[in-house]
Short mmCIF file of C-alpha atoms in Angstrom, two decimals:
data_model
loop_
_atom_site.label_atom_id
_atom_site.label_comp_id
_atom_site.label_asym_id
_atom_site.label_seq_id
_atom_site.Cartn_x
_atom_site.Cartn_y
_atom_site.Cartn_z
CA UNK A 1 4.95 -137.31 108.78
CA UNK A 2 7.44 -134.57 107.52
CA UNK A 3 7.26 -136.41 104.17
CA UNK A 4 3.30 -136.52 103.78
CA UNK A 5 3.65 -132.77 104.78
CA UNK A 6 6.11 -131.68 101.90
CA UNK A 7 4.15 -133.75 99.84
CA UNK A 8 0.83 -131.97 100.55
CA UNK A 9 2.36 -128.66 99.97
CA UNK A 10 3.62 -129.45 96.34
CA UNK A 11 0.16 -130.89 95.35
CA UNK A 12 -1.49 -127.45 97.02
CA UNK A 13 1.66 -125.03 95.20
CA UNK A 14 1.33 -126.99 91.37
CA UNK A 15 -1.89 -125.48 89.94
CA UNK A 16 -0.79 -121.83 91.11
CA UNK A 17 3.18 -122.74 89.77
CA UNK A 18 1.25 -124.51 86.29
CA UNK A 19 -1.04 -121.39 85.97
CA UNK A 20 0.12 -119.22 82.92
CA UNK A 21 0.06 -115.45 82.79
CA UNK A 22 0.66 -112.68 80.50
CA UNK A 23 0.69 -109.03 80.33
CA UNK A 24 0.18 -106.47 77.48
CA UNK A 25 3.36 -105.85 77.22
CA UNK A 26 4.56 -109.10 76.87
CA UNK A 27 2.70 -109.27 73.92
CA UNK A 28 3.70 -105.98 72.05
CA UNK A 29 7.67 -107.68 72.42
CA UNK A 30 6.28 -110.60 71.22
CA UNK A 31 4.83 -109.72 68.31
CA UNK A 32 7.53 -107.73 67.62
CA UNK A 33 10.35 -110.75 68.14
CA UNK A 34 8.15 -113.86 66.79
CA UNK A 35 5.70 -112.27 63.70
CA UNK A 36 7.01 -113.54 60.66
CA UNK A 37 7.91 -109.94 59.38
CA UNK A 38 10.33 -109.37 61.56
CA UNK A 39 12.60 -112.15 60.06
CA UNK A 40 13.14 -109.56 57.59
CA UNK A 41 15.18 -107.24 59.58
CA UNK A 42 18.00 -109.97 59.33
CA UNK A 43 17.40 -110.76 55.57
CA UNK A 44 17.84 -107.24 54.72
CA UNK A 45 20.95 -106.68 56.49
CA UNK A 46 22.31 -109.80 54.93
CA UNK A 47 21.43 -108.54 51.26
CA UNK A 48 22.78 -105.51 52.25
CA UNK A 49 26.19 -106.64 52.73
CA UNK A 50 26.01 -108.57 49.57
CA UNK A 51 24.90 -105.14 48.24
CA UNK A 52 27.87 -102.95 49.18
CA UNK A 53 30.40 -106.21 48.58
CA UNK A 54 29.47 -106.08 44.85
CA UNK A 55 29.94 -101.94 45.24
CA UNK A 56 33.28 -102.52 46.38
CA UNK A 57 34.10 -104.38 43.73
CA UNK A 58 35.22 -101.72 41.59
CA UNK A 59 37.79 -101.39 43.65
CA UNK A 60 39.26 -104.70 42.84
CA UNK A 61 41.06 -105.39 39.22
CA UNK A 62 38.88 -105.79 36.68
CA UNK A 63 40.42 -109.08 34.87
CA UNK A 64 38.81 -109.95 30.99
CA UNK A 65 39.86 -112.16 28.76
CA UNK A 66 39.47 -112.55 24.89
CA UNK A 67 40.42 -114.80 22.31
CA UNK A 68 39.19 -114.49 18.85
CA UNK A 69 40.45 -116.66 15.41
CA UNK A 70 39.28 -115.07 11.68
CA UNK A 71 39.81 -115.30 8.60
CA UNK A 72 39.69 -112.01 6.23
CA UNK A 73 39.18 -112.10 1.90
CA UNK A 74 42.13 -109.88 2.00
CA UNK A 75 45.22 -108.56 4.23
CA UNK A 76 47.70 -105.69 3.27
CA UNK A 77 50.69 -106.66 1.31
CA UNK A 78 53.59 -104.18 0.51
CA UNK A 79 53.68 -102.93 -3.18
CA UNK A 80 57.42 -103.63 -3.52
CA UNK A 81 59.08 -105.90 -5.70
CA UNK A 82 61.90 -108.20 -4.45
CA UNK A 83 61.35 -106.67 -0.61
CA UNK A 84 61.43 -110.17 1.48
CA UNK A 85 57.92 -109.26 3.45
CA UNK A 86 55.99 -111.96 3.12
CA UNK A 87 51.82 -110.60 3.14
CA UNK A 88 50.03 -111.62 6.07
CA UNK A 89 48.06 -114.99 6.46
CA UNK A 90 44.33 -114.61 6.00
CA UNK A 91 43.94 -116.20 9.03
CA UNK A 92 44.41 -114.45 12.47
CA UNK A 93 44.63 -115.51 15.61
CA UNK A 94 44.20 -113.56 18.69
CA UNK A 95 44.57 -114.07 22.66
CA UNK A 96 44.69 -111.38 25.48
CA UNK A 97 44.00 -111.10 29.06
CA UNK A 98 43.40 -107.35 30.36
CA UNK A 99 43.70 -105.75 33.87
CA UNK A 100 41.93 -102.39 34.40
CA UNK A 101 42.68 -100.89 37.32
CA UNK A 102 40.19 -98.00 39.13
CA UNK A 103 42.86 -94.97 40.53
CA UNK A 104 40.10 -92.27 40.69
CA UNK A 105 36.68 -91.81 40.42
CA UNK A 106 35.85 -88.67 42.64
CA UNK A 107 34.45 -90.64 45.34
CA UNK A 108 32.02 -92.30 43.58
CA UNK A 109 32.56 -95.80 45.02
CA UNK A 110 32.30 -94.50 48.48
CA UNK A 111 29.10 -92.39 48.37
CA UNK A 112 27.42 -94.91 47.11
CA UNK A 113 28.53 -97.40 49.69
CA UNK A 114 26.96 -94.94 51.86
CA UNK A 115 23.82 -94.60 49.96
CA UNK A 116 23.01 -98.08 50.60
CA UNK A 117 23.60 -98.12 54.30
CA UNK A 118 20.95 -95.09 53.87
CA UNK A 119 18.70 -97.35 52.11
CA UNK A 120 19.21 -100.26 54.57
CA UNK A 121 17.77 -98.43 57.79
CA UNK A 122 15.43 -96.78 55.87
CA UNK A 123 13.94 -100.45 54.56
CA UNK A 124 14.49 -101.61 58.48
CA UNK A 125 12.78 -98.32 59.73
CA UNK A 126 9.93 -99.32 57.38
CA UNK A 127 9.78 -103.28 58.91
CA UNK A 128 9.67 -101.61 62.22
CA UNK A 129 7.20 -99.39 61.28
CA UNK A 130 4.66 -102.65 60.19
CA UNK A 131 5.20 -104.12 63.59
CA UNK A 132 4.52 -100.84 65.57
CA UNK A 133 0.75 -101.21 63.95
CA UNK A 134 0.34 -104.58 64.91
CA UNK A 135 0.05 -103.14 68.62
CA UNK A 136 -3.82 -101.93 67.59
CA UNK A 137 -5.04 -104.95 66.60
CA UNK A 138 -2.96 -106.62 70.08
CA UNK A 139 -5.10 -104.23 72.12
CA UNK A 140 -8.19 -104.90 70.34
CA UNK A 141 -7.27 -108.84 71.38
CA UNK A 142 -5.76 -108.62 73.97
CA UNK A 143 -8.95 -106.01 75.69
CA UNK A 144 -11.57 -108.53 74.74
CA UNK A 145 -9.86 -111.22 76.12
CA UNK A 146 -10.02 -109.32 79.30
CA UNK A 147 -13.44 -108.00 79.16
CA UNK A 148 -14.02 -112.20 78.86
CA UNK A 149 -12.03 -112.67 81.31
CA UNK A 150 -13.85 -110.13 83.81
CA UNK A 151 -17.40 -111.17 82.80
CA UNK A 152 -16.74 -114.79 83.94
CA UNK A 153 -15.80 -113.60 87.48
CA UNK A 154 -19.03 -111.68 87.40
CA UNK A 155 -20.77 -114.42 85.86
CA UNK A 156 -19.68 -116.89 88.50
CA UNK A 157 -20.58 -114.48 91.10
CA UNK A 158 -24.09 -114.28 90.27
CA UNK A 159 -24.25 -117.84 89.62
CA UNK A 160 -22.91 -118.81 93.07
CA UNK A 161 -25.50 -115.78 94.78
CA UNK A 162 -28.20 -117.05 92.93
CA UNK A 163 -27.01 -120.67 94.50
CA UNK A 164 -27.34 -119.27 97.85
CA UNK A 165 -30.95 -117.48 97.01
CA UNK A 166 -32.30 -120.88 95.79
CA UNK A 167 -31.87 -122.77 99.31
CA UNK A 168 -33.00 -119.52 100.74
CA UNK A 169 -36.18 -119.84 98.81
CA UNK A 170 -36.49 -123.71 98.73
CA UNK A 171 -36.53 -123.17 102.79
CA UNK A 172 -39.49 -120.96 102.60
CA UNK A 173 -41.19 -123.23 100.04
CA UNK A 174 -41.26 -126.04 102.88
CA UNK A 175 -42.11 -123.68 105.41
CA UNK A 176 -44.93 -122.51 103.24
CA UNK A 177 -43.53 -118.91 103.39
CA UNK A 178 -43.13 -118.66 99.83
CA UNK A 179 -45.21 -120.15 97.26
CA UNK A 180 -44.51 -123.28 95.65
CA UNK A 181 -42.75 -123.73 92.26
CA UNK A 182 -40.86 -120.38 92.98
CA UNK A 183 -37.58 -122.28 92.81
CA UNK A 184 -38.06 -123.12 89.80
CA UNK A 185 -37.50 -120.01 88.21
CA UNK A 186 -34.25 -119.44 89.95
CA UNK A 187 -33.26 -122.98 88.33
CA UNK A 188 -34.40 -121.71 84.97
CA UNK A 189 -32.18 -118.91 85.63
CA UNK A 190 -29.32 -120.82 86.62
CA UNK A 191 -29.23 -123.09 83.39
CA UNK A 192 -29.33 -119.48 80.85
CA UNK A 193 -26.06 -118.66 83.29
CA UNK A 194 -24.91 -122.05 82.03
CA UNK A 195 -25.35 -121.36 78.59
CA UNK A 196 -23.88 -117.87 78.57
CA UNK A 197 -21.16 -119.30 80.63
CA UNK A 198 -20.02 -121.60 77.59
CA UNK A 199 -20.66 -119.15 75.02
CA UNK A 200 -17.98 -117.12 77.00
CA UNK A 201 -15.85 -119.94 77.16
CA UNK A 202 -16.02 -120.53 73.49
CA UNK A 203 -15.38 -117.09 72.71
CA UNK A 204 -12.60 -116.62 74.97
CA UNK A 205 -10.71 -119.62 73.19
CA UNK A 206 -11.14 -118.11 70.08
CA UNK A 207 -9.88 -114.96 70.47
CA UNK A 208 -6.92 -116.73 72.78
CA UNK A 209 -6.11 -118.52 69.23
CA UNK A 210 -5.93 -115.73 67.24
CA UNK A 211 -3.37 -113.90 69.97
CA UNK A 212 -1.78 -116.92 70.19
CA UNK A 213 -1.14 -117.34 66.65
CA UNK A 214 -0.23 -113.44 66.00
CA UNK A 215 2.34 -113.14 68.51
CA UNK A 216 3.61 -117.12 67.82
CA UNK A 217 3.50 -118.58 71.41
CA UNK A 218 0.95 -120.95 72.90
CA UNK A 219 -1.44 -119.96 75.01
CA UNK A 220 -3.74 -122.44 77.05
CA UNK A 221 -7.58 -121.91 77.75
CA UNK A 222 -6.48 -121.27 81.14
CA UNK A 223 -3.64 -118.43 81.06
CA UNK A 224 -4.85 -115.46 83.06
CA UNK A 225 -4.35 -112.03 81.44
CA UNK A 226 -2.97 -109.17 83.96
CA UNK A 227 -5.23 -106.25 83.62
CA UNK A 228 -3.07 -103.25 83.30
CA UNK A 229 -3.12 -100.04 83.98
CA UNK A 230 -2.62 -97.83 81.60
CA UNK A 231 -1.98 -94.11 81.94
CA UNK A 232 -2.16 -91.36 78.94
CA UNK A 233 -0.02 -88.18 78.82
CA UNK A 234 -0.97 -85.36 77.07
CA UNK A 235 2.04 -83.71 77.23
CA UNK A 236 4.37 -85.14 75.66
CA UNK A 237 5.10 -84.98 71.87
CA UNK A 238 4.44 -87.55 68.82
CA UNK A 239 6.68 -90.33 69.32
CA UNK A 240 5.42 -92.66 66.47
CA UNK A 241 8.45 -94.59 64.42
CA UNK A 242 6.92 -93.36 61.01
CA UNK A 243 8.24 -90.06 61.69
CA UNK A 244 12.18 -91.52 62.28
CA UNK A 245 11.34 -93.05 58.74
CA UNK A 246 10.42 -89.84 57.23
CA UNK A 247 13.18 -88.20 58.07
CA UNK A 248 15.84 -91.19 57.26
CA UNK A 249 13.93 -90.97 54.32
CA UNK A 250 15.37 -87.34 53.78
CA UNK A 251 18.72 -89.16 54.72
CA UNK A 252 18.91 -91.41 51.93
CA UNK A 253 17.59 -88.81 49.06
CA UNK A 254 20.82 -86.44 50.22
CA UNK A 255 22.67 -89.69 50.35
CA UNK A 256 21.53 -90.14 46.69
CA UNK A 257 22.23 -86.31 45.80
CA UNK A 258 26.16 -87.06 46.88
CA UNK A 259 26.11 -90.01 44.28
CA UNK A 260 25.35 -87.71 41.69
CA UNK A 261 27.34 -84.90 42.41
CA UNK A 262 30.45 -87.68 42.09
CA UNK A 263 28.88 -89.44 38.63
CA UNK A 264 30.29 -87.29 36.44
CA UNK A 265 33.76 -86.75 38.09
CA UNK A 266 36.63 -88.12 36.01
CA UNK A 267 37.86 -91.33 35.95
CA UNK A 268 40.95 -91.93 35.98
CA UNK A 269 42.27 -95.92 35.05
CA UNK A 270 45.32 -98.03 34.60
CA UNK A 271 45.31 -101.03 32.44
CA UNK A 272 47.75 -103.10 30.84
CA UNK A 273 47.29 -106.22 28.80
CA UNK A 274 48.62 -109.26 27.52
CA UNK A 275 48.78 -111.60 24.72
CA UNK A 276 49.77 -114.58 22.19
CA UNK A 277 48.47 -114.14 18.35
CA UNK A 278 49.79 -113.91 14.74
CA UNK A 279 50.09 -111.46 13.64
CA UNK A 280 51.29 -109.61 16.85
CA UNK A 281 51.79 -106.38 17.39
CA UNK A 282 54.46 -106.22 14.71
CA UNK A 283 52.21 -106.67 11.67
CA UNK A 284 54.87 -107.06 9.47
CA UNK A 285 55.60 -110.26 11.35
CA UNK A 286 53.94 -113.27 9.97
CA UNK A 287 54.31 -115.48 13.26
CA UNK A 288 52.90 -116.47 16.54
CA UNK A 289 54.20 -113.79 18.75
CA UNK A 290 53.52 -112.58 22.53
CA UNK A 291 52.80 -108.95 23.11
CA UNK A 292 51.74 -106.34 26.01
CA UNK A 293 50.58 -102.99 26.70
CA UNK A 294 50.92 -100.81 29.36
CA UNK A 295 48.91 -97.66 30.31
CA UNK A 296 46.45 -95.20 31.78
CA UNK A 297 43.24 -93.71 30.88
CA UNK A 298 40.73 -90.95 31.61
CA UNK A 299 36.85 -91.00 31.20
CA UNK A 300 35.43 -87.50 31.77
CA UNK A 301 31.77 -87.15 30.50
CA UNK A 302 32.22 -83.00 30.17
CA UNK A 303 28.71 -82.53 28.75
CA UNK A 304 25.16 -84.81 29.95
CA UNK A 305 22.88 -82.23 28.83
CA UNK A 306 22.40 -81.66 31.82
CA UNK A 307 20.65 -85.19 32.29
CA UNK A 308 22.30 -85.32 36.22
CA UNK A 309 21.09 -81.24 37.33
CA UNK A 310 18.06 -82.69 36.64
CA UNK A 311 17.97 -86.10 38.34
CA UNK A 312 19.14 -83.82 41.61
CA UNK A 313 16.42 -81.41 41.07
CA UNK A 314 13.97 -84.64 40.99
CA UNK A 315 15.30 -85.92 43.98
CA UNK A 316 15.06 -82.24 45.93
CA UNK A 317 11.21 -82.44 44.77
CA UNK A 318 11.19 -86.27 46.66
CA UNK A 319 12.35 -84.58 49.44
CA UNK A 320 9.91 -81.68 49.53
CA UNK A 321 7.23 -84.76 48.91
CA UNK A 322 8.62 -86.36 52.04
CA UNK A 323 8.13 -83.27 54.01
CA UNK A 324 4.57 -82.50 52.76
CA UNK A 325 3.65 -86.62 53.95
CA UNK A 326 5.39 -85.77 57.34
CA UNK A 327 3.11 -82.51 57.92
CA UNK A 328 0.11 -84.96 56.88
CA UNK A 329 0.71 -87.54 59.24
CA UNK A 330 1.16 -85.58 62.29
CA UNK A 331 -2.25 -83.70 61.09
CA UNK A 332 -3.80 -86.97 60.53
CA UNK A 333 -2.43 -88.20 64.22
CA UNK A 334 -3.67 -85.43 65.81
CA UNK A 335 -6.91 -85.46 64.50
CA UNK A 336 -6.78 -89.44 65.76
CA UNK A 337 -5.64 -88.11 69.18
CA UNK A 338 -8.22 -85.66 69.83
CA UNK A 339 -11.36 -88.28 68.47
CA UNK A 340 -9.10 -90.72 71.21
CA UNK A 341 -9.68 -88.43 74.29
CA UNK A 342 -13.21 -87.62 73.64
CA UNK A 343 -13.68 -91.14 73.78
CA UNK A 344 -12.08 -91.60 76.73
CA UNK A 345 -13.75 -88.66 78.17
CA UNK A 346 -16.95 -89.98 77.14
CA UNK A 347 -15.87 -93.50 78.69
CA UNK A 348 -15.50 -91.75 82.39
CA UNK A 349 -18.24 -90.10 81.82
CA UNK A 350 -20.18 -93.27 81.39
CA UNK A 351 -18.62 -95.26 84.24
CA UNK A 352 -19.50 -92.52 86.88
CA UNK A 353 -22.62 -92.61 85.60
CA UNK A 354 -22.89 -96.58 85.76
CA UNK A 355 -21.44 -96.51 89.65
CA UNK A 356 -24.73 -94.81 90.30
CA UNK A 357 -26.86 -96.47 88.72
CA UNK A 358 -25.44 -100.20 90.43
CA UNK A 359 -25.89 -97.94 93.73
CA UNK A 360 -29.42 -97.40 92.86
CA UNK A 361 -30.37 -101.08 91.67
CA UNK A 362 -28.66 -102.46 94.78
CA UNK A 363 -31.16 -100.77 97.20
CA UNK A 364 -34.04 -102.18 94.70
CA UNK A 365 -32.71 -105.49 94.91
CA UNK A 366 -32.36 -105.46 98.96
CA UNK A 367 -36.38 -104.19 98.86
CA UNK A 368 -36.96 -107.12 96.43
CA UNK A 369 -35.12 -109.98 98.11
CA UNK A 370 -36.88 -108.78 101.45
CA UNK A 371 -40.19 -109.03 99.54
CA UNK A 372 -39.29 -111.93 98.12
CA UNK A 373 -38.59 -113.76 101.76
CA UNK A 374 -41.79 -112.23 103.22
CA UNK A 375 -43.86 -114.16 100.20
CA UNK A 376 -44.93 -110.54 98.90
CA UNK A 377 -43.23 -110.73 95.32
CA UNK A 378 -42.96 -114.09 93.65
CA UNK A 379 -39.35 -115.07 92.40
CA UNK A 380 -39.65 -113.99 88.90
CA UNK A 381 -40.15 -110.50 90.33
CA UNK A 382 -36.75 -110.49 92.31
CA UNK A 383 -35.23 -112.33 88.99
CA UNK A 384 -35.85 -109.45 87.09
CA UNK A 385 -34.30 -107.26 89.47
CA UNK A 386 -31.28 -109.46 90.09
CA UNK A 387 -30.42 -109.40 86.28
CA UNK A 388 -30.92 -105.70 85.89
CA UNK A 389 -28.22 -105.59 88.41
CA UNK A 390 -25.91 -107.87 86.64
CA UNK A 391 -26.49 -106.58 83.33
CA UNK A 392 -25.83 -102.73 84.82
CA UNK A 393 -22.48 -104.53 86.25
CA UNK A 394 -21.53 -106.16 83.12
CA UNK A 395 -21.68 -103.09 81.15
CA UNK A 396 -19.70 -101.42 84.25
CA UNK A 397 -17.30 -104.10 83.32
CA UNK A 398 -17.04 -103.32 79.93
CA UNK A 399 -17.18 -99.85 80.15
CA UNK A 400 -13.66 -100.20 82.81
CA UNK A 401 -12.31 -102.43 80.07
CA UNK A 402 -13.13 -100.08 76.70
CA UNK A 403 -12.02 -96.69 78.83
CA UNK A 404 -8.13 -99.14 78.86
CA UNK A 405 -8.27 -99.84 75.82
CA UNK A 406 -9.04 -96.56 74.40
CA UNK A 407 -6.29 -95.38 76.63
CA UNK A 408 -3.71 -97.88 74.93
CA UNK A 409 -4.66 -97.26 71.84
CA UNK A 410 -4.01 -93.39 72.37
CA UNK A 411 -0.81 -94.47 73.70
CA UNK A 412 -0.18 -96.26 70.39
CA UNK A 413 -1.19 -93.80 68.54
CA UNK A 414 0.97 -91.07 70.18
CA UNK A 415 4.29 -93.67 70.50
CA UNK A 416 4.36 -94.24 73.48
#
């Protein structure tokens, strides 16, 4: 008996444990985690590395190697009779391996290290940026799913009320109360609740594929969609990531100003190199012979024309060009915030409005339905009334689910 009993309560439990669920917020992290964009994050940081390894570099030796064999239509002979210098062969061979050495460059190597850390976040900032404006087009989804969602409750309701109203009338039919064939118009009625039923069903799959497929996990026809509520602050300030990229944007252009300043510091380089050739060093020595030299070097480019004052005064212009696109973003954000709140004004506006109006059609449809059972009005009558009521719920409905969504898209739009 215990057993049937623990048995029973499983079977009851599974459809509520099977039941999937999701929340709007759950989406916006996964969108962020699964859309394919965001594998670039990673990829980015990885050719970054490769980026400043390469950079480094010219830290390390610089190794070359050259070998070279010629022959020449004439060599330089001593003009000495009887001297014992034998003139040098026509052909030359040649073999050397070099090391230069980096001692000094004024910091070059370094600021340009950090330049592309600058330009790494600033890339990632941008990848983060694409994501953040995927959460639009997630409320725009996700919303409709819910306004689905909500007019399938409400379109069961009246299904299973208009269920109850057809016995009620089908009793008064045999009782000769109300006149005959009256049912059949609440039949009629029931089979267009049918239809719209599937076309809700159908649309409510579709637009359960397309979330499905932008946010990259699987949703069933079934999964129920938390309704959330969402709150809007007014006071707080512009927290959208688009202005973090504008201003590591700044970043990297000083970042870039640093490199220049250090490009035309000296350089200052040891070397030495090897080799095997004939003639060697000694040209007066017609042999294979090995050789070296030993040394240091410095590269200072004194004069540019001044090529690098203006490549910084290019880059300060950027800069002022980054500022000017900050001030026209927050203008064009507030502008979007202000067109967001009349709308939700206008939203509240509309749903008080719609509360009274349901108020009013339910005392029309309590006269009708008494009508109705008395055999005064026939059943289209009270079917008229009973889908003016439904239709003023529905677009109470809607109205509930477009005042959230204009409220999380003004969150979006703000940051928040």
């Amino acid at each position: 008996m215990k057993q049937l009993i623990v048995i029973f309560a499983i079977l009851i439990t599974l459809p509520s444990v099977a039941q999937q669920s999701i929340t709007l917020e759950q989406c916006y992290q996964l969108v962020i985690e699964n859309y394919p964009l965001a594998k670039q994050t990673q990829l980015l940081d990885a050719q970054n590395k490769l980026d400043k390894e390469v950079v480094s570099t010219s830290k390390l030796p610089q190794l070359s190697l050259d070998a070279q064999a010629t022959y020449q239509s004439d060599v330089i002979e001593i003009p000495i009779p009887n001297a014992g210098i034998e003139p040098l062969n026509k052909d030359q061979y040649r073999a050397t391996l070099s090391v230069n050495q980096l001692i000094y460059n004024g910091g070059a190597t370094d600021a340009t290290l950090d330049l592309k850390s600058a330009q790494l976040k600033t890339k990632q900032k941008q990848v983060e940026v694409s994501l953040y404006q995927l959460k639009q087009q997630i409320n725009q989804l996700y919303f409709s799913i819910l306004l689905v969602q909500e007019s399938e409750l409400l379109l069961n309701a009246k299904k299973e009320q208009l269920k109850v109203k057809l016995k009620e009338v089908q009793s008064g039919i045999k009782y000769g109360v109300i006149l005959p064939s009256s049912d059949k118009v609440l039949e009629a009625e029931l089979l267009k609740l049918s239809q719209q039923f599937k076309e809700l069903v159908s649309n409510k799959a579709s637009l359960i594929a397309t979330l499905s497929s932008l946010i990259s996990k699987p949703l069933n026809d079934s999964v129920v969609f938390q309704n959330p509520l969402v709150e809007t602050d007014l006071q707080t300030e512009l927290a959208r990531p688009e202005l973090e990229l504008f201003q590591l944007k700044k970043e990297e252009i000083t970042t870039s100003e640093n490199v220049l300043s250090k490009q035309n510091a000296p350089k200052l380089l040891g070397f030495a190199s090897g080799g095997y050739g004939n003639p060697g060093l000694n040209m007066l020595d017609n042999s294979f012979q090995p050789f070296y030299t030993v040394g240091v070097k410095l590269n200072w480019n004194v004069f540019d024309w001044n090529s690098n004052k203006k490549q910084r005064e290019s880059l300060a212009i950027n800069k002022d060009i980054v500022e000017n696109e900050t001030e026209i973003f927050k203008l064009n954000t507030n502008i979007q915030l202000n067109q967001q709140q009349k709308e939700i004004d206008k939203i509240e506006e509309f749903i008080a409005s719609d509360l009274e109006i349901i108020n009013l059609r339910k005392e029309v449809l309590k006269s009708t339905d008494s009508q109705l059972k008395n055999g005064v009005i026939t059943s289209s009558a009270y079917i008229t009334e009973f889908t003016n009521l439904y239709e003023d719920e529905n677009t109470l409905v809607k109205h509930k689910i477009q005042l959230q969504l204009a409220k999380a898209n003004y969150n979006v739009i703000k940051g928040q």
